[in-house]
Tab-separated table of C-alpha atoms in Angstrom:
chain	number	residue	atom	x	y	z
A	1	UNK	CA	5.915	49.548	56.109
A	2	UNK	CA	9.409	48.187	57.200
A	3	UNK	CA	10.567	47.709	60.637
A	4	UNK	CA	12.450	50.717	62.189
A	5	UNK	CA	14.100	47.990	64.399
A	6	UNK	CA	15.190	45.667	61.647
A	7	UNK	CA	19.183	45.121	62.020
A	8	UNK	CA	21.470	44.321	59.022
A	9	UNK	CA	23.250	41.146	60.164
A	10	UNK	CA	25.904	41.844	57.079
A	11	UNK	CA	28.171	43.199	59.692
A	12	UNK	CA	29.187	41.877	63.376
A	13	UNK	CA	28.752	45.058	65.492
A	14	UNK	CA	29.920	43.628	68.373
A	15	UNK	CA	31.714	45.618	70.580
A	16	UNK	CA	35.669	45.266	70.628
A	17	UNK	CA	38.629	46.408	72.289
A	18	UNK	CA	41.155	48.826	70.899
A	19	UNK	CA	43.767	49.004	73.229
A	20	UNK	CA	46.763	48.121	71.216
A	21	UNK	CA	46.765	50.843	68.086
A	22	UNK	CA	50.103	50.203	67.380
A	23	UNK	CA	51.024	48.523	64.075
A	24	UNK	CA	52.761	45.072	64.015
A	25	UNK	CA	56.097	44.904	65.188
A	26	UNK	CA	57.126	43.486	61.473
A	27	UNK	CA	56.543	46.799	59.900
A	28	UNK	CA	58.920	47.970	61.716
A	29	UNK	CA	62.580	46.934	60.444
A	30	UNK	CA	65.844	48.034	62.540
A	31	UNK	CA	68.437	46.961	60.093
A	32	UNK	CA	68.995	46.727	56.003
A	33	UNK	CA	68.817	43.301	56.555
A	34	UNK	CA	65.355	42.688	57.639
A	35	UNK	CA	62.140	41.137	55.327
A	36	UNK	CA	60.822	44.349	53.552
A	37	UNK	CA	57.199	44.421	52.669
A	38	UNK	CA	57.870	44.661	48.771
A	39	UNK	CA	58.681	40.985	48.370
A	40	UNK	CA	55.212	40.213	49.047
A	41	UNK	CA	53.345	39.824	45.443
A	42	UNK	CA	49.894	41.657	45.170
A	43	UNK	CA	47.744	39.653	42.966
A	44	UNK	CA	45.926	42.541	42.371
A	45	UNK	CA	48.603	44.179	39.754
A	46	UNK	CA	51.262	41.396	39.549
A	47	UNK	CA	54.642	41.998	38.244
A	48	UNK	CA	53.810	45.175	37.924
A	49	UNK	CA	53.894	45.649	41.413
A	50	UNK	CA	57.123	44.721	42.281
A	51	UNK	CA	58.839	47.276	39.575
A	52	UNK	CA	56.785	50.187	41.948
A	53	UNK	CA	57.795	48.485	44.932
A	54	UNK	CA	61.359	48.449	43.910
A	55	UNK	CA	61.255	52.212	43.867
A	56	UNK	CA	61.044	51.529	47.557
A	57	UNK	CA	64.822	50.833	47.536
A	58	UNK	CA	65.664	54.567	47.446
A	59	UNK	CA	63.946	55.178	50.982
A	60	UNK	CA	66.179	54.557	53.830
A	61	UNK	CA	65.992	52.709	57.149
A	62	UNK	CA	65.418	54.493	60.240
A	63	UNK	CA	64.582	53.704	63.669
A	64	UNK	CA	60.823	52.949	63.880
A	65	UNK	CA	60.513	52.182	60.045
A	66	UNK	CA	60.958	53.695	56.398
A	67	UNK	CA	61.747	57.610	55.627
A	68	UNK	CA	61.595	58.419	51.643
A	69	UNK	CA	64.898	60.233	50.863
A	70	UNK	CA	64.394	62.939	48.078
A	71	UNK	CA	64.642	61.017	45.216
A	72	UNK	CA	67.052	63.595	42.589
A	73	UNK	CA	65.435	65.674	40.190
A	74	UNK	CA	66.499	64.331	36.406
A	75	UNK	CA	69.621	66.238	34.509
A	76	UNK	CA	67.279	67.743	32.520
A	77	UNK	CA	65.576	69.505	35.875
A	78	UNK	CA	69.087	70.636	37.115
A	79	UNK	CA	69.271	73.023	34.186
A	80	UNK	CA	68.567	76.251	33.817
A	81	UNK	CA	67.314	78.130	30.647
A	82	UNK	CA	70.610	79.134	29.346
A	83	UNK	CA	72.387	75.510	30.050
A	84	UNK	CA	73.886	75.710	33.152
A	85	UNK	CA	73.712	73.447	36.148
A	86	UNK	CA	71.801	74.684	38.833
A	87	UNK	CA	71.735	74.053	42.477
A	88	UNK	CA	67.946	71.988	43.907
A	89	UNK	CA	69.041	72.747	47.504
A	90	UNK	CA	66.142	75.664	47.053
A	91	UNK	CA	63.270	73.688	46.254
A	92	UNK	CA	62.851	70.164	45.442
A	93	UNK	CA	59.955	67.604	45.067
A	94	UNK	CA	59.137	65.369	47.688
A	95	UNK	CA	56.686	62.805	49.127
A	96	UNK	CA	54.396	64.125	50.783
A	97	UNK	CA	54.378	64.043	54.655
A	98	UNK	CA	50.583	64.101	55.151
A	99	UNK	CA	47.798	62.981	52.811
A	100	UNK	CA	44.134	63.551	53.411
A	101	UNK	CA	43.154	59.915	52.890
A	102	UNK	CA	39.266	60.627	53.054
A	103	UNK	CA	35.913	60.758	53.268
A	104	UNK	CA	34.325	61.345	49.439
A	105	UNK	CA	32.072	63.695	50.334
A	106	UNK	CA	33.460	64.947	54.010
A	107	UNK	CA	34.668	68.355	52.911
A	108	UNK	CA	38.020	66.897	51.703
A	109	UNK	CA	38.353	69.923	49.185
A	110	UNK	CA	37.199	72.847	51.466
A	111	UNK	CA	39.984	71.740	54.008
A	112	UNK	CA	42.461	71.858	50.982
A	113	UNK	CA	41.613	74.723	49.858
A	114	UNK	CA	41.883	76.429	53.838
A	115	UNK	CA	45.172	74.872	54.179
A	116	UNK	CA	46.850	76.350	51.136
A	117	UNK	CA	46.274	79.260	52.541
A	118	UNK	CA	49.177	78.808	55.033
A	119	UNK	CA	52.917	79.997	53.389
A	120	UNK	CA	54.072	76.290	54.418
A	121	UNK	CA	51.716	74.151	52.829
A	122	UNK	CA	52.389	73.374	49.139
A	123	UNK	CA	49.682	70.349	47.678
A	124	UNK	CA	48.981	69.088	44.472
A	125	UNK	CA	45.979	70.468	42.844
A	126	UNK	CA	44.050	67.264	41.308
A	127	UNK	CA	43.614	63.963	43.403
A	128	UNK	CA	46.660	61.566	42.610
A	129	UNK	CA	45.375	58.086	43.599
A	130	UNK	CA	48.149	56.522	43.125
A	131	UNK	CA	47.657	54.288	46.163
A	132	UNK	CA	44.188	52.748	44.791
A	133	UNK	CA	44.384	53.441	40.620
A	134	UNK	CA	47.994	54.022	39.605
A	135	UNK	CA	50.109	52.024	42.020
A	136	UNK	CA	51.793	50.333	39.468
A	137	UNK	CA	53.281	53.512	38.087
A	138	UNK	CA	55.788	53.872	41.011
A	139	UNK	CA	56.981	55.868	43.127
A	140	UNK	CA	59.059	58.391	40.932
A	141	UNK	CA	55.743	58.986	38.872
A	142	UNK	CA	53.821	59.638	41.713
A	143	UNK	CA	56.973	61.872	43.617
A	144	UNK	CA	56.961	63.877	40.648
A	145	UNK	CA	53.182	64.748	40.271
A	146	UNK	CA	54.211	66.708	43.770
A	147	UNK	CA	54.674	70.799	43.819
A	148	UNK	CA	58.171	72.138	44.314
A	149	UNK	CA	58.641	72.962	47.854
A	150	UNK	CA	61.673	74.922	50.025
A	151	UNK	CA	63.140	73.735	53.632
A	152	UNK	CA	60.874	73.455	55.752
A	153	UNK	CA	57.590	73.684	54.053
A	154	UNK	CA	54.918	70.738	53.623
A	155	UNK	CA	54.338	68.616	50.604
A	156	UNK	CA	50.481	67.383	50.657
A	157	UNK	CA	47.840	65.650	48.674
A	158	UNK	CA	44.128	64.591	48.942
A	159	UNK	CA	42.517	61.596	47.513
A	160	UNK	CA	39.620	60.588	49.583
A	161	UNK	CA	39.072	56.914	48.015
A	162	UNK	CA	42.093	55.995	49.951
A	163	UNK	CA	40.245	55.751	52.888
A	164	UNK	CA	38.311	52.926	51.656
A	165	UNK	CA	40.553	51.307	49.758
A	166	UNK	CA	41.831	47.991	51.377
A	167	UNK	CA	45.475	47.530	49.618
A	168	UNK	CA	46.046	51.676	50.832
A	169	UNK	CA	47.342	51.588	54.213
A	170	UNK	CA	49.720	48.992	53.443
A	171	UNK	CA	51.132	50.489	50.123
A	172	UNK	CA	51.399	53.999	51.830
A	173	UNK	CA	53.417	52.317	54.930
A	174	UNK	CA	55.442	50.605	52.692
A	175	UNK	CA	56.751	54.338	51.469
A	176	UNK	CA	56.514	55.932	54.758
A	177	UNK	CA	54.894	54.724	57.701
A	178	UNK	CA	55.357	57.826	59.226
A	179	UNK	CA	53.179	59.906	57.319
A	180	UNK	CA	50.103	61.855	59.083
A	181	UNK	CA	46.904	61.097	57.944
A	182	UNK	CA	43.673	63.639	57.975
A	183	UNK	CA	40.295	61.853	57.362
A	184	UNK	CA	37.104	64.525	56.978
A	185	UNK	CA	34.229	62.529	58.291
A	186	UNK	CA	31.027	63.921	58.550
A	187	UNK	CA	27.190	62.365	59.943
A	188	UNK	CA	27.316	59.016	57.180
A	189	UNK	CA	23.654	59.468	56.372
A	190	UNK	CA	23.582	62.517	54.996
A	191	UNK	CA	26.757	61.897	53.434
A	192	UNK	CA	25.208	59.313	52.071
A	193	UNK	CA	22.739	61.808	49.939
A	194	UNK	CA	25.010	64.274	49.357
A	195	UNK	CA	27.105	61.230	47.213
A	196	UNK	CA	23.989	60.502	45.792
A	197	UNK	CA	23.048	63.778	44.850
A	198	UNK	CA	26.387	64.333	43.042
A	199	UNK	CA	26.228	61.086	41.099
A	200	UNK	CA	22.082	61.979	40.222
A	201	UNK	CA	23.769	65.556	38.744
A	202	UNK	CA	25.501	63.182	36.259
A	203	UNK	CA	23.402	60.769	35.778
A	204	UNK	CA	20.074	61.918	35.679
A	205	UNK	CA	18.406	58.668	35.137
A	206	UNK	CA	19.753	56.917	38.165
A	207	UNK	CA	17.586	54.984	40.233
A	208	UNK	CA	16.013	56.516	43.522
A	209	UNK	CA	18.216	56.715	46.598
A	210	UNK	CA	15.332	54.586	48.273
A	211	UNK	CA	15.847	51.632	45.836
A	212	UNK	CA	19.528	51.708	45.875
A	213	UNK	CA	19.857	51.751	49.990
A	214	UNK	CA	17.650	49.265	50.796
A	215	UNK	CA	17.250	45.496	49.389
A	216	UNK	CA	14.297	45.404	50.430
A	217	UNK	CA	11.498	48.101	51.099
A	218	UNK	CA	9.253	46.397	53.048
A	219	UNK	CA	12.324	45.032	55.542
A	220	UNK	CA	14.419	47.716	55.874
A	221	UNK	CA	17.387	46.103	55.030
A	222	UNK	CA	19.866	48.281	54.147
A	223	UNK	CA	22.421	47.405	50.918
A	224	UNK	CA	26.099	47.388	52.229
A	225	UNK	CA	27.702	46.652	48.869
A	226	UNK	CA	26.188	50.217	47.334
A	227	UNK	CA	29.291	52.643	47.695
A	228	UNK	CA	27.289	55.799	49.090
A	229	UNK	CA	26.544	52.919	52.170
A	230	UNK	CA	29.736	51.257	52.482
A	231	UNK	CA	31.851	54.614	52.361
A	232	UNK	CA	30.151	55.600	56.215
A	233	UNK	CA	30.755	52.637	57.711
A	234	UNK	CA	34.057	54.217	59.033
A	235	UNK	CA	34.877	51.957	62.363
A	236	UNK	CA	35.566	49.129	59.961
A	237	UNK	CA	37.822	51.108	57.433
A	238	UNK	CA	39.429	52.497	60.339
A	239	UNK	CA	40.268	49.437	61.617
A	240	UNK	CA	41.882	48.325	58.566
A	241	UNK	CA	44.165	51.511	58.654
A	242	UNK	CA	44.723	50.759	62.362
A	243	UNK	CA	46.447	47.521	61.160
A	244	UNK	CA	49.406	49.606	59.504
A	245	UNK	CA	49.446	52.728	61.270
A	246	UNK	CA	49.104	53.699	64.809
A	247	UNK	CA	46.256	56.061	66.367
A	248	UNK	CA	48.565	58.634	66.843
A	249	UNK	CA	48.906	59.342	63.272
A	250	UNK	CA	45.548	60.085	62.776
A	251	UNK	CA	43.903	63.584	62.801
A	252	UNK	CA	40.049	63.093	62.550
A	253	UNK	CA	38.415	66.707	61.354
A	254	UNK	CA	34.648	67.187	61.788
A	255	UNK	CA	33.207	67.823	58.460
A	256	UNK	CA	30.237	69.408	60.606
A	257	UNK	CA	32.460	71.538	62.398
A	258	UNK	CA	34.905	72.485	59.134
A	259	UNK	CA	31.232	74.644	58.051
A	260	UNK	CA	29.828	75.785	61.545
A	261	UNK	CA	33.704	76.936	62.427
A	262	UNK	CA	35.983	76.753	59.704
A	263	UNK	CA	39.083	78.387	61.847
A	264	UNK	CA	38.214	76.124	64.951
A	265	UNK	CA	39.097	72.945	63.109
A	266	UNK	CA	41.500	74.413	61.050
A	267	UNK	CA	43.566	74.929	64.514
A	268	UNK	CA	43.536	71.697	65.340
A	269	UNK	CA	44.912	70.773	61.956
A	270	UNK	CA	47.406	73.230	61.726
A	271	UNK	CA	48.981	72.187	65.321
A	272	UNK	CA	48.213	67.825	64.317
A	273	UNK	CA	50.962	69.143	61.287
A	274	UNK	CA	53.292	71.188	63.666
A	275	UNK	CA	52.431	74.077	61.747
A	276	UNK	CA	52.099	78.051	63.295
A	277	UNK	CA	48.275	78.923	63.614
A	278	UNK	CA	48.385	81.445	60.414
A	279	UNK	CA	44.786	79.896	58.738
A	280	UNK	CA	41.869	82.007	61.502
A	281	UNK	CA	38.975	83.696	61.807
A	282	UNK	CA	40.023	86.601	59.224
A	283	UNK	CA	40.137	84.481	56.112
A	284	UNK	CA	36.688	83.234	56.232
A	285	UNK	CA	33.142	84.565	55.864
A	286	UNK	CA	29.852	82.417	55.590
A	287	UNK	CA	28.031	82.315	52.319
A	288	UNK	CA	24.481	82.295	53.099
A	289	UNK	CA	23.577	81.373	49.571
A	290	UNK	CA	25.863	78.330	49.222
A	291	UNK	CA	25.556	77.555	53.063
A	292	UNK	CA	29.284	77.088	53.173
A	293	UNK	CA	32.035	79.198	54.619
A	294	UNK	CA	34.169	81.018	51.932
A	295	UNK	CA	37.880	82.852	51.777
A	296	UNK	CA	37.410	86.584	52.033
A	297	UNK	CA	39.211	87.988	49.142
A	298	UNK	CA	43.145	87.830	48.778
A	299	UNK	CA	45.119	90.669	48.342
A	300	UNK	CA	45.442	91.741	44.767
A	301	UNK	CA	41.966	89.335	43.336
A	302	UNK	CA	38.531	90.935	42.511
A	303	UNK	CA	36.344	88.970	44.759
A	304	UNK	CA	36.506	86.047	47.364
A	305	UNK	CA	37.659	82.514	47.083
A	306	UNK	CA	34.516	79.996	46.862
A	307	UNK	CA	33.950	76.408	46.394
A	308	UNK	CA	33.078	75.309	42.792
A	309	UNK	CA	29.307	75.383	41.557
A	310	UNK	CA	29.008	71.795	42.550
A	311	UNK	CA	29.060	72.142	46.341
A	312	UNK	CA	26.045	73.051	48.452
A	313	UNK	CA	23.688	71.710	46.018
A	314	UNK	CA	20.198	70.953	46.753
A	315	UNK	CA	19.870	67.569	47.965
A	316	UNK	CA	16.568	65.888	46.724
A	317	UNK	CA	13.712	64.992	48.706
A	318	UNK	CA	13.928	61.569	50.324
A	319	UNK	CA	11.288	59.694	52.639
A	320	UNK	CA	11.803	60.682	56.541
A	321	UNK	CA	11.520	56.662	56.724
A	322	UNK	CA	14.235	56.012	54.825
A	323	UNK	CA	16.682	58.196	56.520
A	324	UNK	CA	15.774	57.183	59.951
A	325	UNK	CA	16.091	53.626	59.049
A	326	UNK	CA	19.871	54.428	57.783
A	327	UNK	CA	20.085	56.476	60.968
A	328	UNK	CA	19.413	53.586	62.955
A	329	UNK	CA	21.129	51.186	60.698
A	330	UNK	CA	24.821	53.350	61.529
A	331	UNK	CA	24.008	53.652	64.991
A	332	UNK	CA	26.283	50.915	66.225
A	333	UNK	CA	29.071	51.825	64.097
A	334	UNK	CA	28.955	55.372	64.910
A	335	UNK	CA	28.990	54.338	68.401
A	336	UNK	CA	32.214	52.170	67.415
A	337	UNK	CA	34.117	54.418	65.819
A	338	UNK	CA	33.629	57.354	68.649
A	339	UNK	CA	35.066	54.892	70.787
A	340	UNK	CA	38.391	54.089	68.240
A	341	UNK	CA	38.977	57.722	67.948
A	342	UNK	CA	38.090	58.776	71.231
A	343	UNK	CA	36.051	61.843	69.523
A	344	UNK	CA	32.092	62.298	70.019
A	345	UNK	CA	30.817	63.488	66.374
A	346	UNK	CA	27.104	63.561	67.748
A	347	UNK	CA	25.217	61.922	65.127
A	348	UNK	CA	22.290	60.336	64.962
């Protein structure tokens, strides 16, 4: 039997001080002629690189940083069926001003799915990931994977890899440091199965969750480099963000609190995006089958708006043991991370 007690020396969880959230002062320009963060040459994707980056030279510089101007639709867009030009001062594609940058497995896609709800909130349907996969594509390819949207409305997407994804902070400042960022996070050991579970539902041969957590059964030690483990240590992905963007920027949902009250947290987000409460308590009902809230039915549709088959899938049985020793092994960084966010998930 393993030691409850054991502690993973892979990470220092030292406690450190957070007082100054803002990003450094060079990723902040005040005048055309200033360094821009494009010249620098990511090893990761080369040459490559630089042609996306160059894209950057249609944003503009504005006090505190980098606003993307509307890059123009093609010719071909500004016609109409018959031939003739027509205006785009009605709706236009645009970057979008918030992304929900994580976690895999928070309820990313049930707070996507609330928010389109509201009239001004357009987002793209499938994840982009053009900040971790497809960076090299630039910025017009990844502008025009964006829904049209009119004055005044919000352009969003969702790819919850982002969150984990070391190069992503500094590739989405470079195109706007001034976009809001939502990050679902939700008690990292159970998240923990629930990836699992998903990735067992496609590959049905995969080892246990037991042998893929720990390196070694009869320590305890818990493996950092599997994914489902790494993805919930969220002080230190945090604190890579925190490097780029400042605290303020941030809007931390409660993927606990998105199921036990949906129009709750859906306040907060609405007001962290300036938006009118219109998402509430009328849209949703629980689904006591599913264990997940669900949209009541829309006006003019035969029956309610529910997540996909996938979600709220048994999770499989795993040894008491084994979860309390992950319990005890994200302790510390829960701990952490409540104090970086100044928000008290209560998990343990």
């Amino acid at each position: 039997m393993f030691d409850h007690h054991t502690v993973n020396r892979d990470y220092d969880v030292s406690d450190r001080t957070y007082d100054n959230l803002l990003p450094p002062a060079r990723l902040y320009p005040h005048h055309p002629g200033a360094p821009t963060p494009w010249n620098r040459t990511d090893t990761s994707t080369g040459a490559a690189l630089h042609r996306a980056d160059e894209q950057v030279a249609t944003l503009k510089w504005v006090e505190g940083g980098l606003l993307p101007q509307e890059i123009p639709n093609s010719p071909k867009e500004n016609l109409a069926a018959n031939g003739i030009p027509m205006s785009n001062t009605f709706e236009s594609k645009k970057f979008p001003q918030a992304i929900i940058i994580g976690v895999k497995k928070g309820g990313t896609r049930a707070l996507l799915e609330f928010l389109r709800i509201h009239p001004d909130v357009r987002a793209v349907g499938a994840e982009p990931h053009f900040f971790d996969r497809f960076y090299e594509k630039g910025l017009e390819w990844y502008r025009n994977l964006m829904p049209r949207t009119l004055e005044g409305q919000i352009t969003m997407e969702k790819t919850p890899s982002y969150f984990v994804t070391k190069e992503a902070p500094r590739r989405l400042c470079t195109m706007n440091c001034r976009t809001k960022l939502i990050v679902v996070v939700r008690d990292p050991v159970t998240r923990a199965v629930s990836d699992y579970t998903q990735t067992l539902s496609k590959q049905p041969g995969l080892p246990s969750f037991q042998s893929l957590a720990l390196k070694n059964t009869s320590t305890g030690l818990v493996d950092t480099s599997w994914s489902a483990v790494r993805i919930g240590l969220y002080a230190k992905h945090l604190e890579n963000w925190l490097q780029h963007f400042p605290l303020s920027h941030f809007l931390f949902v409660s993927g606990e609190r998105l199921v036990s009250d949906p129009a709750g947290e859906m306040g907060r987000v609405q007001d962290f995006l300036g938006l009118k409460r219109v998402v509430s308590d009328k849209h949703f009902y629980f689904n006591q089958t599913k264990g997940f809230p669900c949209l009541k039915k829309p006006e003019g549709s035969s029956r309610p708006r529910c997540l996909g088959k996938s979600k709220g899938r048994p999770h499989p049985q795993i040894s008491p043991e084994v979860l309390q020793r992950l319990r005890d092994f994200y302790r510390p960084f829960n701990l952490r991370f409540y104090r970086m966010t100044g928000q008290d998930f209560g998990w343990d």
